[in-house]
Amino acid sequence: MGSPLYFLIMAQNNRIFYFDALKAFAILLVIIGHLPLYVYQKYGVEASILGAAVATFHMHLFMMISGYFTNIHKIHLEKRAKYLIPFFVFGVLYAYLAGSDLIKFLTSEAKDGYWYLLVLFVFCCFACAIKKLRVNLYAGVALVWLLFLGVHLCFHRTVTGMTLCTDHLWQFWPAFGVGMLLREGALERINVHPLLAMGLFLSMAVVADWCGLIFVGHAVILYMFNVAFGIAVALFFFILFGFASTKLGYRFWGGISISARMLSMP
């Protein structure tokens, strides 16, 4: 017989329904999290508390899932370079239709919303470097984060910094790195005591939020606690979905899988 984690994520057609459900949930959160930016402000509608709350962690969850599905032992940069195709094609097209140009698109931090494709490719490059240099994964994740933080502090709000997306690099690399660590066995160890882990991560989120209020006048420190909050909440949902799947089985997968199909329909 296989391990509990095996039965947790596998199904008859070899789909990993555990993560199908989690990805569908993350997609929904990204949509909700961007409503204040693209809908509420544009039409003068007051932002909802739900949208503001989701925005504090939805991209951390998205990046953590992306990190989990990055197999550092078999990563091929030529395949990951395909991220740059929609980045340039659709990003530049959107910028043109919005009345911008290529230079403004490339030198803006958000890249008209397409920053994540460039950032994901950069993350994969550094993950590959960690593997090639044979650095311990925990140490590698920490060192790359310090590098991104240093670059951000040196080029914050400059043309160079915004072109490199340093704001996004240093804030979301930790979540991506945690995702890789989860894949390398951390998730299975955590799932031994899921309720304890969920309680711990919620406690970490509360502490990070409280510390953020204390250091509200110190931008970098505040953002660090915001990153810690986002990662803690993302980890909570990672464990919650696994725990729910073991208790609810295919009833859980059925509902979430239907939601995933609806979100992917044209």
PDB file of C-alpha atoms in Angstrom:
ATOM      1  CA  MET A   1       0.000   0.000   0.000  1.00  0.00           C
ATOM      2  CA  GLY A   2       1.112   3.562  -0.695  1.00  0.00           C
ATOM      3  CA  SER A   3       1.555   6.405   1.713  1.00  0.00           C
ATOM      4  CA  PRO A   4      -1.424   8.490   2.867  1.00  0.00           C
ATOM      5  CA  LEU A   5      -0.194  11.359   0.707  1.00  0.00           C
ATOM      6  CA  TYR A   6      -0.358   9.098  -2.351  1.00  0.00           C
ATOM      7  CA  PHE A   7      -4.030   8.364  -1.817  1.00  0.00           C
ATOM      8  CA  LEU A   8      -4.548  12.012  -0.975  1.00  0.00           C
ATOM      9  CA  ILE A   9      -3.579  13.299  -4.395  1.00  0.00           C
ATOM     10  CA  MET A  10      -4.010  10.480  -6.916  1.00  0.00           C
ATOM     11  CA  ALA A  11      -7.115   9.413  -8.827  1.00  0.00           C
ATOM     12  CA  GLN A  12      -8.002   6.757 -11.392  1.00  0.00           C
ATOM     13  CA  ASN A  13      -6.984   8.858 -14.390  1.00  0.00           C
ATOM     14  CA  ASN A  14      -3.723   9.965 -12.699  1.00  0.00           C
ATOM     15  CA  ARG A  15      -4.898  13.564 -12.337  1.00  0.00           C
ATOM     16  CA  ILE A  16      -3.659  15.204  -9.154  1.00  0.00           C
ATOM     17  CA  PHE A  17      -7.082  16.377  -8.033  1.00  0.00           C
ATOM     18  CA  TYR A  18      -5.708  17.775  -4.796  1.00  0.00           C
ATOM     19  CA  PHE A  19      -3.839  20.411  -6.777  1.00  0.00           C
ATOM     20  CA  ASP A  20      -6.504  20.802  -9.441  1.00  0.00           C
ATOM     21  CA  ALA A  21      -8.780  21.977  -6.663  1.00  0.00           C
ATOM     22  CA  LEU A  22      -6.123  24.189  -5.130  1.00  0.00           C
ATOM     23  CA  LYS A  23      -5.282  25.752  -8.509  1.00  0.00           C
ATOM     24  CA  ALA A  24      -8.969  26.455  -9.183  1.00  0.00           C
ATOM     25  CA  PHE A  25      -9.210  28.095  -5.781  1.00  0.00           C
ATOM     26  CA  ALA A  26      -6.091  30.178  -6.503  1.00  0.00           C
ATOM     27  CA  ILE A  27      -7.522  31.314  -9.853  1.00  0.00           C
ATOM     28  CA  LEU A  28     -10.717  32.409  -8.118  1.00  0.00           C
ATOM     29  CA  LEU A  29      -8.693  34.311  -5.515  1.00  0.00           C
ATOM     30  CA  VAL A  30      -6.653  36.081  -8.214  1.00  0.00           C
ATOM     31  CA  ILE A  31      -9.877  37.239  -9.871  1.00  0.00           C
ATOM     32  CA  ILE A  32     -11.317  38.479  -6.570  1.00  0.00           C
ATOM     33  CA  GLY A  33      -8.013  40.066  -5.570  1.00  0.00           C
ATOM     34  CA  HIS A  34      -7.827  42.098  -8.782  1.00  0.00           C
ATOM     35  CA  LEU A  35     -11.400  43.374  -8.679  1.00  0.00           C
ATOM     36  CA  PRO A  36     -10.450  46.435  -6.579  1.00  0.00           C
ATOM     37  CA  LEU A  37      -7.825  47.407  -9.162  1.00  0.00           C
ATOM     38  CA  TYR A  38      -9.656  46.757 -12.413  1.00  0.00           C
ATOM     39  CA  VAL A  39     -13.332  47.116 -11.514  1.00  0.00           C
ATOM     40  CA  TYR A  40     -13.994  49.011  -8.306  1.00  0.00           C
ATOM     41  CA  GLN A  41     -11.645  51.911  -9.001  1.00  0.00           C
ATOM     42  CA  LYS A  42     -12.572  52.194 -12.661  1.00  0.00           C
ATOM     43  CA  TYR A  43     -16.291  52.453 -12.004  1.00  0.00           C
ATOM     44  CA  GLY A  44     -16.090  54.269  -8.687  1.00  0.00           C
ATOM     45  CA  VAL A  45     -17.386  51.325  -6.668  1.00  0.00           C
ATOM     46  CA  GLU A  46     -16.179  50.989  -3.087  1.00  0.00           C
ATOM     47  CA  ALA A  47     -13.771  48.083  -2.672  1.00  0.00           C
ATOM     48  CA  SER A  48     -15.070  45.137  -0.675  1.00  0.00           C
ATOM     49  CA  ILE A  49     -13.438  43.848   2.480  1.00  0.00           C
ATOM     50  CA  LEU A  50     -13.239  40.407   0.842  1.00  0.00           C
ATOM     51  CA  GLY A  51     -11.284  41.732  -2.128  1.00  0.00           C
ATOM     52  CA  ALA A  52      -8.867  43.622   0.119  1.00  0.00           C
ATOM     53  CA  ALA A  53      -8.335  40.576   2.345  1.00  0.00           C
ATOM     54  CA  VAL A  54      -7.769  38.210  -0.576  1.00  0.00           C
ATOM     55  CA  ALA A  55      -5.223  40.601  -2.096  1.00  0.00           C
ATOM     56  CA  THR A  56      -2.952  40.085   0.931  1.00  0.00           C
ATOM     57  CA  PHE A  57      -2.176  36.459   0.062  1.00  0.00           C
ATOM     58  CA  HIS A  58      -3.640  35.362  -3.280  1.00  0.00           C
ATOM     59  CA  MET A  59      -0.419  35.832  -5.273  1.00  0.00           C
ATOM     60  CA  HIS A  60       1.618  34.105  -2.580  1.00  0.00           C
ATOM     61  CA  LEU A  61      -0.610  31.054  -2.964  1.00  0.00           C
ATOM     62  CA  PHE A  62      -0.326  31.260  -6.744  1.00  0.00           C
ATOM     63  CA  MET A  63       3.472  31.436  -6.562  1.00  0.00           C
ATOM     64  CA  MET A  64       3.639  28.652  -3.980  1.00  0.00           C
ATOM     65  CA  ILE A  65       1.684  26.355  -6.293  1.00  0.00           C
ATOM     66  CA  SER A  66       3.986  27.339  -9.165  1.00  0.00           C
ATOM     67  CA  GLY A  67       7.002  26.506  -7.007  1.00  0.00           C
ATOM     68  CA  TYR A  68       5.522  23.140  -6.066  1.00  0.00           C
ATOM     69  CA  PHE A  69       5.170  22.219  -9.722  1.00  0.00           C
ATOM     70  CA  THR A  70       8.760  23.219 -10.456  1.00  0.00           C
ATOM     71  CA  ASN A  71      10.781  20.007 -10.366  1.00  0.00           C
ATOM     72  CA  ILE A  72      14.221  21.377  -9.597  1.00  0.00           C
ATOM     73  CA  HIS A  73      15.795  18.042 -10.624  1.00  0.00           C
ATOM     74  CA  LYS A  74      14.325  18.110 -14.137  1.00  0.00           C
ATOM     75  CA  ILE A  75      13.919  21.794 -14.883  1.00  0.00           C
ATOM     76  CA  HIS A  76      14.473  22.765 -18.532  1.00  0.00           C
ATOM     77  CA  LEU A  77      14.897  26.475 -19.115  1.00  0.00           C
ATOM     78  CA  GLU A  78      14.183  26.196 -22.833  1.00  0.00           C
ATOM     79  CA  LYS A  79      10.677  25.012 -21.963  1.00  0.00           C
ATOM     80  CA  ARG A  80      10.198  27.645 -19.266  1.00  0.00           C
ATOM     81  CA  ALA A  81      11.328  30.307 -21.753  1.00  0.00           C
ATOM     82  CA  LYS A  82       7.934  29.802 -23.396  1.00  0.00           C
ATOM     83  CA  TYR A  83       6.564  32.018 -20.606  1.00  0.00           C
ATOM     84  CA  LEU A  84       8.136  34.921 -22.470  1.00  0.00           C
ATOM     85  CA  ILE A  85       6.038  34.332 -25.607  1.00  0.00           C
ATOM     86  CA  PRO A  86       2.687  35.393 -24.099  1.00  0.00           C
ATOM     87  CA  PHE A  87       4.563  37.986 -22.035  1.00  0.00           C
ATOM     88  CA  PHE A  88       5.702  39.819 -25.159  1.00  0.00           C
ATOM     89  CA  VAL A  89       2.831  38.968 -27.524  1.00  0.00           C
ATOM     90  CA  PHE A  90      -0.162  39.633 -25.292  1.00  0.00           C
ATOM     91  CA  GLY A  91       1.600  42.094 -23.003  1.00  0.00           C
ATOM     92  CA  VAL A  92       2.736  44.352 -25.819  1.00  0.00           C
ATOM     93  CA  LEU A  93      -0.629  44.018 -27.571  1.00  0.00           C
ATOM     94  CA  TYR A  94      -2.473  44.996 -24.394  1.00  0.00           C
ATOM     95  CA  ALA A  95      -0.091  47.920 -23.846  1.00  0.00           C
ATOM     96  CA  TYR A  96      -0.676  49.107 -27.419  1.00  0.00           C
ATOM     97  CA  LEU A  97      -4.464  48.876 -27.086  1.00  0.00           C
ATOM     98  CA  ALA A  98      -4.246  50.757 -23.783  1.00  0.00           C
ATOM     99  CA  GLY A  99      -2.399  53.599 -25.491  1.00  0.00           C
ATOM    100  CA  SER A 100       1.069  52.721 -24.218  1.00  0.00           C
ATOM    101  CA  ASP A 101       4.219  51.614 -26.043  1.00  0.00           C
ATOM    102  CA  LEU A 102       6.931  48.967 -25.760  1.00  0.00           C
ATOM    103  CA  ILE A 103       9.314  51.122 -23.719  1.00  0.00           C
ATOM    104  CA  LYS A 104       6.675  52.035 -21.142  1.00  0.00           C
ATOM    105  CA  PHE A 105       5.572  48.411 -21.000  1.00  0.00           C
ATOM    106  CA  LEU A 106       9.076  47.073 -20.329  1.00  0.00           C
ATOM    107  CA  THR A 107      10.078  49.792 -17.843  1.00  0.00           C
ATOM    108  CA  SER A 108       6.946  49.545 -15.693  1.00  0.00           C
ATOM    109  CA  GLU A 109       6.938  47.384 -12.561  1.00  0.00           C
ATOM    110  CA  ALA A 110       3.603  45.706 -13.246  1.00  0.00           C
ATOM    111  CA  LYS A 111       4.125  45.277 -17.008  1.00  0.00           C
ATOM    112  CA  ASP A 112       0.397  45.979 -17.477  1.00  0.00           C
ATOM    113  CA  GLY A 113      -0.405  42.924 -15.372  1.00  0.00           C
ATOM    114  CA  TYR A 114       1.920  40.520 -17.208  1.00  0.00           C
ATOM    115  CA  TRP A 115       4.770  40.800 -14.706  1.00  0.00           C
ATOM    116  CA  TYR A 116       4.162  37.305 -13.352  1.00  0.00           C
ATOM    117  CA  LEU A 117       5.225  35.610 -16.598  1.00  0.00           C
ATOM    118  CA  LEU A 118       8.594  37.367 -16.560  1.00  0.00           C
ATOM    119  CA  VAL A 119       9.027  36.802 -12.817  1.00  0.00           C
ATOM    120  CA  LEU A 120       8.192  33.093 -13.109  1.00  0.00           C
ATOM    121  CA  PHE A 121      10.846  32.683 -15.786  1.00  0.00           C
ATOM    122  CA  VAL A 122      13.422  34.492 -13.617  1.00  0.00           C
ATOM    123  CA  PHE A 123      12.482  32.264 -10.664  1.00  0.00           C
ATOM    124  CA  CYS A 124      13.008  29.156 -12.806  1.00  0.00           C
ATOM    125  CA  CYS A 125      16.434  30.458 -13.873  1.00  0.00           C
ATOM    126  CA  PHE A 126      17.513  30.822 -10.249  1.00  0.00           C
ATOM    127  CA  ALA A 127      16.026  27.453  -9.322  1.00  0.00           C
ATOM    128  CA  CYS A 128      18.114  25.939 -12.102  1.00  0.00           C
ATOM    129  CA  ALA A 129      21.190  27.781 -10.786  1.00  0.00           C
ATOM    130  CA  ILE A 130      20.623  26.327  -7.311  1.00  0.00           C
ATOM    131  CA  LYS A 131      20.545  22.853  -8.818  1.00  0.00           C
ATOM    132  CA  LYS A 132      23.581  23.399 -11.064  1.00  0.00           C
ATOM    133  CA  LEU A 133      25.666  24.790  -8.177  1.00  0.00           C
ATOM    134  CA  ARG A 134      24.560  21.882  -5.956  1.00  0.00           C
ATOM    135  CA  VAL A 135      23.545  24.254  -3.183  1.00  0.00           C
ATOM    136  CA  ASN A 136      21.323  22.950  -0.388  1.00  0.00           C
ATOM    137  CA  LEU A 137      17.778  23.902  -1.375  1.00  0.00           C
ATOM    138  CA  TYR A 138      16.965  25.600   1.941  1.00  0.00           C
ATOM    139  CA  ALA A 139      20.192  27.615   1.785  1.00  0.00           C
ATOM    140  CA  GLY A 140      19.690  28.350  -1.905  1.00  0.00           C
ATOM    141  CA  VAL A 141      16.195  29.735  -1.385  1.00  0.00           C
ATOM    142  CA  ALA A 142      17.451  31.978   1.430  1.00  0.00           C
ATOM    143  CA  LEU A 143      20.474  33.216  -0.546  1.00  0.00           C
ATOM    144  CA  VAL A 144      18.434  34.035  -3.648  1.00  0.00           C
ATOM    145  CA  TRP A 145      15.935  35.943  -1.522  1.00  0.00           C
ATOM    146  CA  LEU A 146      18.755  37.991   0.018  1.00  0.00           C
ATOM    147  CA  LEU A 147      20.057  38.688  -3.490  1.00  0.00           C
ATOM    148  CA  PHE A 148      16.642  39.859  -4.687  1.00  0.00           C
ATOM    149  CA  LEU A 149      16.218  41.994  -1.563  1.00  0.00           C
ATOM    150  CA  GLY A 150      19.636  43.586  -2.085  1.00  0.00           C
ATOM    151  CA  VAL A 151      18.906  44.371  -5.737  1.00  0.00           C
ATOM    152  CA  HIS A 152      15.553  45.821  -4.727  1.00  0.00           C
ATOM    153  CA  LEU A 153      17.099  48.100  -2.107  1.00  0.00           C
ATOM    154  CA  CYS A 154      19.705  49.299  -4.609  1.00  0.00           C
ATOM    155  CA  PHE A 155      17.316  49.957  -7.507  1.00  0.00           C
ATOM    156  CA  HIS A 156      13.980  50.612  -5.772  1.00  0.00           C
ATOM    157  CA  ARG A 157      11.721  52.822  -7.889  1.00  0.00           C
ATOM    158  CA  THR A 158      14.393  53.375 -10.530  1.00  0.00           C
ATOM    159  CA  VAL A 159      13.978  52.541 -14.215  1.00  0.00           C
ATOM    160  CA  THR A 160      16.343  49.589 -13.730  1.00  0.00           C
ATOM    161  CA  GLY A 161      14.431  48.324 -10.710  1.00  0.00           C
ATOM    162  CA  MET A 162      11.036  48.583 -12.377  1.00  0.00           C
ATOM    163  CA  THR A 163      12.329  46.954 -15.560  1.00  0.00           C
ATOM    164  CA  LEU A 164      13.626  44.021 -13.492  1.00  0.00           C
ATOM    165  CA  CYS A 165      10.408  43.875 -11.421  1.00  0.00           C
ATOM    166  CA  THR A 166      12.411  43.938  -8.187  1.00  0.00           C
ATOM    167  CA  ASP A 167       9.294  44.648  -6.109  1.00  0.00           C
ATOM    168  CA  HIS A 168       7.766  41.379  -7.241  1.00  0.00           C
ATOM    169  CA  LEU A 169      10.990  39.370  -7.243  1.00  0.00           C
ATOM    170  CA  TRP A 170      11.851  39.848  -3.585  1.00  0.00           C
ATOM    171  CA  GLN A 171       8.257  39.665  -2.343  1.00  0.00           C
ATOM    172  CA  PHE A 172       7.205  36.476  -4.150  1.00  0.00           C
ATOM    173  CA  TRP A 173      10.394  34.431  -4.351  1.00  0.00           C
ATOM    174  CA  PRO A 174       9.918  33.186  -0.743  1.00  0.00           C
ATOM    175  CA  ALA A 175       6.503  31.728  -1.647  1.00  0.00           C
ATOM    176  CA  PHE A 176       7.921  30.137  -4.804  1.00  0.00           C
ATOM    177  CA  GLY A 177      10.825  28.744  -2.770  1.00  0.00           C
ATOM    178  CA  VAL A 178       8.507  27.344  -0.118  1.00  0.00           C
ATOM    179  CA  GLY A 179       6.586  25.608  -2.906  1.00  0.00           C
ATOM    180  CA  MET A 180       9.779  23.891  -4.075  1.00  0.00           C
ATOM    181  CA  LEU A 181      10.550  22.849  -0.501  1.00  0.00           C
ATOM    182  CA  LEU A 182       7.053  21.405  -0.119  1.00  0.00           C
ATOM    183  CA  ARG A 183       7.636  19.311  -3.226  1.00  0.00           C
ATOM    184  CA  GLU A 184      10.911  17.991  -1.843  1.00  0.00           C
ATOM    185  CA  GLY A 185       9.204  16.328   1.125  1.00  0.00           C
ATOM    186  CA  ALA A 186       8.224  19.147   3.453  1.00  0.00           C
ATOM    187  CA  LEU A 187       4.538  18.789   2.567  1.00  0.00           C
ATOM    188  CA  GLU A 188       4.443  15.118   3.493  1.00  0.00           C
ATOM    189  CA  ARG A 189       6.132  15.823   6.822  1.00  0.00           C
ATOM    190  CA  ILE A 190       3.707  18.645   7.574  1.00  0.00           C
ATOM    191  CA  ASN A 191       0.695  16.486   6.703  1.00  0.00           C
ATOM    192  CA  VAL A 192       1.547  14.086   9.526  1.00  0.00           C
ATOM    193  CA  HIS A 193      -0.212  16.520  11.884  1.00  0.00           C
ATOM    194  CA  PRO A 194      -2.409  18.684   9.619  1.00  0.00           C
ATOM    195  CA  LEU A 195      -4.574  20.268  12.323  1.00  0.00           C
ATOM    196  CA  LEU A 196      -1.528  21.284  14.330  1.00  0.00           C
ATOM    197  CA  ALA A 197       0.099  22.689  11.187  1.00  0.00           C
ATOM    198  CA  MET A 198      -2.995  24.704  10.240  1.00  0.00           C
ATOM    199  CA  GLY A 199      -3.191  26.150  13.736  1.00  0.00           C
ATOM    200  CA  LEU A 200       0.508  27.036  13.626  1.00  0.00           C
ATOM    201  CA  PHE A 201       0.260  28.766  10.254  1.00  0.00           C
ATOM    202  CA  LEU A 202      -2.815  30.747  11.310  1.00  0.00           C
ATOM    203  CA  SER A 203      -0.968  31.828  14.449  1.00  0.00           C
ATOM    204  CA  MET A 204       1.987  32.903  12.321  1.00  0.00           C
ATOM    205  CA  ALA A 205      -0.344  34.944  10.115  1.00  0.00           C
ATOM    206  CA  VAL A 206      -1.856  36.701  13.140  1.00  0.00           C
ATOM    207  CA  VAL A 207       1.597  37.505  14.561  1.00  0.00           C
ATOM    208  CA  ALA A 208       2.847  38.780  11.195  1.00  0.00           C
ATOM    209  CA  ASP A 209      -0.221  40.971  10.788  1.00  0.00           C
ATOM    210  CA  TRP A 210       0.185  42.371  14.300  1.00  0.00           C
ATOM    211  CA  CYS A 211       3.889  43.089  13.736  1.00  0.00           C
ATOM    212  CA  GLY A 212       3.018  44.782  10.451  1.00  0.00           C
ATOM    213  CA  LEU A 213       0.789  47.210  12.325  1.00  0.00           C
ATOM    214  CA  ILE A 214       3.660  48.024  14.686  1.00  0.00           C
ATOM    215  CA  PHE A 215       6.103  48.758  11.847  1.00  0.00           C
ATOM    216  CA  VAL A 216       3.618  50.502   9.573  1.00  0.00           C
ATOM    217  CA  GLY A 217       5.978  53.467   9.217  1.00  0.00           C
ATOM    218  CA  HIS A 218       8.925  51.341   8.004  1.00  0.00           C
ATOM    219  CA  ALA A 219       8.213  50.296   4.434  1.00  0.00           C
ATOM    220  CA  VAL A 220      10.696  47.436   3.977  1.00  0.00           C
ATOM    221  CA  ILE A 221      10.020  45.880   7.392  1.00  0.00           C
ATOM    222  CA  LEU A 222       6.274  46.233   6.838  1.00  0.00           C
ATOM    223  CA  TYR A 223       6.526  44.452   3.485  1.00  0.00           C
ATOM    224  CA  MET A 224       8.559  41.661   5.076  1.00  0.00           C
ATOM    225  CA  PHE A 225       5.769  40.998   7.546  1.00  0.00           C
ATOM    226  CA  ASN A 226       3.260  41.208   4.684  1.00  0.00           C
ATOM    227  CA  VAL A 227       5.261  38.516   2.876  1.00  0.00           C
ATOM    228  CA  ALA A 228       5.312  36.380   6.035  1.00  0.00           C
ATOM    229  CA  PHE A 229       1.540  36.836   6.382  1.00  0.00           C
ATOM    230  CA  GLY A 230       0.890  35.840   2.763  1.00  0.00           C
ATOM    231  CA  ILE A 231       3.068  32.724   3.006  1.00  0.00           C
ATOM    232  CA  ALA A 232       1.479  31.637   6.297  1.00  0.00           C
ATOM    233  CA  VAL A 233      -2.054  31.949   4.889  1.00  0.00           C
ATOM    234  CA  ALA A 234      -1.030  30.189   1.652  1.00  0.00           C
ATOM    235  CA  LEU A 235       0.436  27.301   3.670  1.00  0.00           C
ATOM    236  CA  PHE A 236      -2.773  27.118   5.684  1.00  0.00           C
ATOM    237  CA  PHE A 237      -4.792  26.575   2.496  1.00  0.00           C
ATOM    238  CA  PHE A 238      -2.266  24.038   1.200  1.00  0.00           C
ATOM    239  CA  ILE A 239      -2.837  21.918   4.290  1.00  0.00           C
ATOM    240  CA  LEU A 240      -6.566  22.657   4.493  1.00  0.00           C
ATOM    241  CA  PHE A 241      -7.213  21.323   0.991  1.00  0.00           C
ATOM    242  CA  GLY A 242      -5.268  18.167   1.717  1.00  0.00           C
ATOM    243  CA  PHE A 243      -7.073  17.651   5.007  1.00  0.00           C
ATOM    244  CA  ALA A 244     -10.480  18.265   3.396  1.00  0.00           C
ATOM    245  CA  SER A 245      -9.706  15.751   0.663  1.00  0.00           C
ATOM    246  CA  THR A 246      -8.970  12.989   3.160  1.00  0.00           C
ATOM    247  CA  LYS A 247     -12.241  13.667   4.991  1.00  0.00           C
ATOM    248  CA  LEU A 248     -14.563  14.431   2.081  1.00  0.00           C
ATOM    249  CA  GLY A 249     -12.947  12.399  -0.703  1.00  0.00           C
ATOM    250  CA  TYR A 250     -14.561  12.649  -4.122  1.00  0.00           C
ATOM    251  CA  ARG A 251     -17.366  14.856  -2.793  1.00  0.00           C
ATOM    252  CA  PHE A 252     -14.681  17.470  -2.272  1.00  0.00           C
ATOM    253  CA  TRP A 253     -13.010  16.870  -5.643  1.00  0.00           C
ATOM    254  CA  GLY A 254     -16.282  16.863  -7.533  1.00  0.00           C
ATOM    255  CA  GLY A 255     -17.348  20.327  -6.479  1.00  0.00           C
ATOM    256  CA  ILE A 256     -13.949  21.937  -6.869  1.00  0.00           C
ATOM    257  CA  SER A 257     -13.231  20.195 -10.179  1.00  0.00           C
ATOM    258  CA  ILE A 258     -16.502  21.487 -11.606  1.00  0.00           C
ATOM    259  CA  SER A 259     -15.460  24.978 -10.507  1.00  0.00           C
ATOM    260  CA  ALA A 260     -12.083  24.512 -12.208  1.00  0.00           C
ATOM    261  CA  ARG A 261     -13.745  23.508 -15.485  1.00  0.00           C
ATOM    262  CA  MET A 262     -16.119  26.479 -15.313  1.00  0.00           C
ATOM    263  CA  LEU A 263     -13.226  28.889 -14.743  1.00  0.00           C
ATOM    264  CA  SER A 264     -11.350  27.468 -17.737  1.00  0.00           C
ATOM    265  CA  MET A 265     -14.334  27.655 -20.116  1.00  0.00           C
ATOM    266  CA  PRO A 266     -14.149  30.368 -22.803  1.00  0.00           C
TER     267      PRO A 266
END
